[in-house]
Tab-separated table of C-alpha atoms in Angstrom:
chain	number	residue	atom	x	y	z
A	756	MET	CA	30.970	37.650	61.070
A	757	THR	CA	31.520	40.790	59.199
A	758	GLU	CA	34.178	40.862	56.189
A	759	ASN	CA	36.080	43.368	58.684
A	760	SER	CA	36.073	41.025	61.827
A	761	THR	CA	37.287	38.271	59.413
A	762	GLY	CA	40.378	40.354	58.513
A	763	ARG	CA	40.911	40.893	61.846
A	764	ARG	CA	40.572	37.089	62.818
A	765	ILE	CA	42.973	36.706	59.927
A	766	THR	CA	45.285	38.920	60.732
A	767	ALA	CA	45.486	38.240	64.754
A	768	GLY	CA	46.098	34.578	63.801
A	769	GLY	CA	48.782	35.564	61.352
A	770	VAL	CA	50.308	37.519	64.252
A	771	LEU	CA	50.010	34.666	66.969
A	772	GLY	CA	51.204	32.361	64.571
A	773	ALA	CA	54.606	34.603	63.825
A	774	ALA	CA	54.888	35.118	67.458
A	775	THR	CA	55.044	31.266	67.919
A	776	VAL	CA	57.415	30.671	65.432
A	777	ALA	CA	59.365	33.383	66.611
A	778	MET	CA	59.286	32.144	70.422
A	779	GLY	CA	60.118	28.633	69.067
A	780	LEU	CA	63.539	30.020	67.312
A	781	ILE	CA	64.301	31.560	70.734
A	782	ALA	CA	63.605	28.689	72.788
A	783	GLY	CA	65.180	26.568	70.500
A	784	VAL	CA	68.711	29.160	70.827
A	785	PHE	CA	68.542	28.954	74.680
A	786	TYR	CA	67.817	25.055	74.343
A	787	ILE	CA	70.975	24.356	72.171
A	788	PHE	CA	73.429	26.353	74.452
A	789	ALA	CA	72.298	24.850	77.483
A	790	CYS	CA	72.390	21.061	76.074
A	791	ASP	CA	75.218	21.466	73.892
A	792	VAL	CA	77.192	24.582	73.265
A	793	MET	CA	78.214	25.172	76.835
A	794	PRO	CA	78.912	21.601	77.815
A	795	SER	CA	81.180	21.294	75.059
A	796	LEU	CA	82.707	24.338	75.724
A	797	ALA	CA	83.262	23.468	79.222
A	798	ARG	CA	85.448	20.809	78.202
A	799	SER	CA	87.895	23.446	76.484
A	800	ASP	CA	90.779	25.206	78.163
A	801	ASP	CA	90.109	28.729	79.765
A	802	ARG	CA	91.972	30.706	76.735
A	803	VAL	CA	89.921	28.494	74.125
A	804	PHE	CA	86.690	28.818	76.315
A	805	ILE	CA	87.092	32.633	75.951
A	806	GLU	CA	88.116	32.797	72.501
A	807	VAL	CA	84.940	30.801	71.351
A	808	MET	CA	82.669	32.629	73.568
A	809	ARG	CA	83.708	35.879	72.271
A	810	ASN	CA	83.435	35.034	68.826
A	811	ILE	CA	79.930	33.251	69.492
A	812	ASN	CA	78.699	36.736	70.973
A	813	ASP	CA	79.956	38.666	68.056
A	814	VAL	CA	78.543	36.336	65.269
A	815	ILE	CA	75.181	36.209	67.069
A	816	GLN	CA	74.727	39.896	66.935
A	817	ASN	CA	73.208	39.807	63.516
A	818	PRO	CA	70.076	40.949	61.612
A	819	VAL	CA	68.308	37.303	61.647
A	820	PHE	CA	69.161	36.696	65.478
A	821	PHE	CA	67.939	40.085	66.312
A	822	LEU	CA	64.687	39.569	64.099
A	823	SER	CA	63.942	36.093	66.065
A	824	PHE	CA	64.913	37.702	69.474
A	825	MET	CA	63.220	41.163	69.209
A	826	GLY	CA	60.446	39.811	67.012
A	827	ALA	CA	59.354	37.411	69.791
A	828	LEU	CA	58.800	39.930	72.284
A	829	VAL	CA	57.157	42.711	70.218
A	830	LEU	CA	54.770	39.688	68.056
A	831	THR	CA	53.735	38.649	71.616
A	832	ALA	CA	52.823	41.504	72.785
A	833	VAL	CA	50.935	42.460	69.796
A	834	SER	CA	49.455	39.274	70.016
A	835	ALA	CA	48.515	39.854	73.805
A	836	TRP	CA	46.616	43.124	72.455
A	837	GLN	CA	44.807	41.678	69.633
A	838	SER	CA	43.515	38.705	72.185
A	839	ARG	CA	42.508	40.821	75.162
A	840	LYS	CA	38.924	40.027	74.337
A	841	SER	CA	39.589	36.519	73.212
A	842	PRO	CA	39.297	33.268	75.496
A	843	HIS	CA	43.079	32.474	74.810
A	844	ARG	CA	44.064	35.903	75.877
A	845	TRP	CA	45.554	34.442	79.054
A	846	TRP	CA	47.904	31.973	77.439
A	847	VAL	CA	49.001	34.745	75.220
A	848	PHE	CA	49.487	37.175	78.259
A	849	ALA	CA	51.470	34.219	80.381
A	850	ALA	CA	53.613	33.694	77.103
A	851	LEU	CA	54.522	37.800	77.439
A	852	ALA	CA	55.152	37.908	80.711
A	853	ALA	CA	57.459	34.700	80.843
A	854	TYR	CA	59.341	35.773	77.437
A	855	ALA	CA	60.070	39.527	78.951
A	856	LEU	CA	61.648	37.932	81.877
A	857	ALA	CA	63.978	36.127	79.586
A	858	PHE	CA	64.555	39.025	77.713
A	859	LEU	CA	65.149	41.122	80.792
A	860	PHE	CA	67.586	38.849	82.285
A	861	THR	CA	69.474	38.248	79.050
A	862	LEU	CA	69.641	42.473	78.939
A	863	ALA	CA	70.308	42.531	83.061
A	864	VAL	CA	72.655	39.542	83.077
A	865	ASN	CA	74.001	37.471	80.229
A	866	ILE	CA	74.887	40.548	77.955
A	867	PRO	CA	77.141	42.483	80.890
A	868	LEU	CA	78.632	39.359	80.960
A	869	ASN	CA	79.516	38.909	77.604
A	870	ASN	CA	80.826	42.483	77.525
A	871	ARG	CA	83.099	41.949	80.228
A	872	LEU	CA	84.325	38.716	78.483
A	873	ALA	CA	85.214	40.753	75.430
A	874	ASN	CA	86.914	43.719	77.429
A	875	ALA	CA	89.052	41.143	79.195
A	876	GLY	CA	91.469	41.226	76.170
A	877	ASN	CA	92.883	39.053	73.813
A	878	PRO	CA	92.472	35.468	74.930
A	879	ALA	CA	96.204	34.512	73.940
A	880	THR	CA	97.572	37.351	76.676
A	881	ILE	CA	95.197	37.717	79.496
A	882	ALA	CA	97.331	36.920	82.550
A	883	ASP	CA	94.968	34.869	84.414
A	884	PRO	CA	92.213	33.128	81.861
A	885	ALA	CA	91.120	30.985	84.681
A	886	ALA	CA	89.717	33.662	86.790
A	887	VAL	CA	88.084	35.559	83.372
A	888	ARG	CA	86.476	32.345	82.937
A	889	ARG	CA	85.446	31.716	86.837
A	890	ARG	CA	83.715	35.181	86.689
A	891	PHE	CA	82.097	34.415	83.304
A	892	GLU	CA	80.793	31.024	83.057
A	893	ASP	CA	78.756	29.736	85.942
A	894	THR	CA	76.869	32.761	86.132
A	895	TRP	CA	76.145	32.888	82.559
A	896	VAL	CA	75.301	29.255	82.414
A	897	ALA	CA	72.812	29.308	85.213
A	898	TRP	CA	70.938	32.095	83.634
A	899	ASN	CA	70.720	30.914	80.126
A	900	VAL	CA	69.313	27.738	81.917
A	901	VAL	CA	66.542	29.976	83.345
A	902	ARG	CA	66.108	31.711	79.972
A	903	ALA	CA	65.710	28.613	78.217
A	904	LEU	CA	62.978	27.265	80.460
A	905	LEU	CA	61.491	30.536	80.453
A	906	SER	CA	61.359	30.833	76.484
A	907	THR	CA	59.892	27.379	76.153
A	908	LEU	CA	57.332	27.997	78.747
A	909	ALA	CA	56.430	30.951	76.590
A	910	LEU	CA	56.411	28.642	73.536
A	911	ALA	CA	54.213	26.337	75.189
A	912	CYS	CA	51.550	29.056	76.470
A	913	LEU	CA	51.976	30.668	72.697
A	914	THR	CA	50.954	26.899	71.061
A	915	ARG	CA	47.732	26.388	73.585
A	916	ALA	CA	46.885	29.838	72.847
A	917	LEU	CA	46.884	29.058	68.753
A	918	LEU	CA	45.463	25.907	69.248
A	919	LEU	CA	42.739	27.180	71.206
A	920	TYR	CA	42.398	30.115	68.569
A	921	ARG	CA	41.891	27.694	65.845
A	922	ARG	CA	38.777	26.558	67.623
A	923	PRO	CA	35.445	27.637	66.002
A	924	HIS	CA	33.938	30.257	68.131
A	925	THR	CA	30.338	30.199	68.694
A	926	SER	CA	28.316	32.986	70.769
A	927	ALA	CA	27.311	32.885	74.200
A	928	TYR	CA	23.586	33.275	72.856
A	929	LEU	CA	24.208	29.944	70.474
A	930	GLU	CA	26.085	27.804	73.344
A	931	SER	CA	22.882	28.954	75.647
A	932	ALA	CA	20.420	27.942	72.942
A	933	ALA	CA	21.894	24.621	72.085
A	934	GLY	CA	20.906	23.411	75.763
A	935	SER	CA	17.212	24.846	75.821
A	936	SER	CA	14.145	22.895	74.706
A	937	ALA	CA	13.565	25.735	72.511
A	938	SER	CA	16.140	25.458	70.381
A	939	ARG	CA	15.026	21.590	69.861
């Protein structure tokens, strides 16, 4: 392996590792919402539910979250490009497909629901908070579970790719020579 190809391999490994970490962070966010935040909020009255969800939606829009949310997609896409000729490429491609779907569902379903909730008005003065909640909660929760499953699947695929990437690579010539009588 030449020095340049070794450098590319180290860079590709770093990108794959960073994609895996970013994906783990995002899968964890969706998971904790599915397992704790939303079930906890389900116990709240309608006005409290609306107020807390609006606060969460405001606070989550920060650079640290966006770095992970966008980073998981961008880093996985870069890793897919870098691994296009590698044995582990199908795992990275599967991870990219799974997270791209989760990302798309976030943009198409969860964010519009968040925006609708934000535009409903002051939770203290909403005329029918139960109706506002009904139009939000079940759909948002269901699609968040889908996002949690897809991002967890993407994390599992990236982890598998990382494990395969770390295996020592032998050339096809060496593999065929190892089994021949000429190599003994």
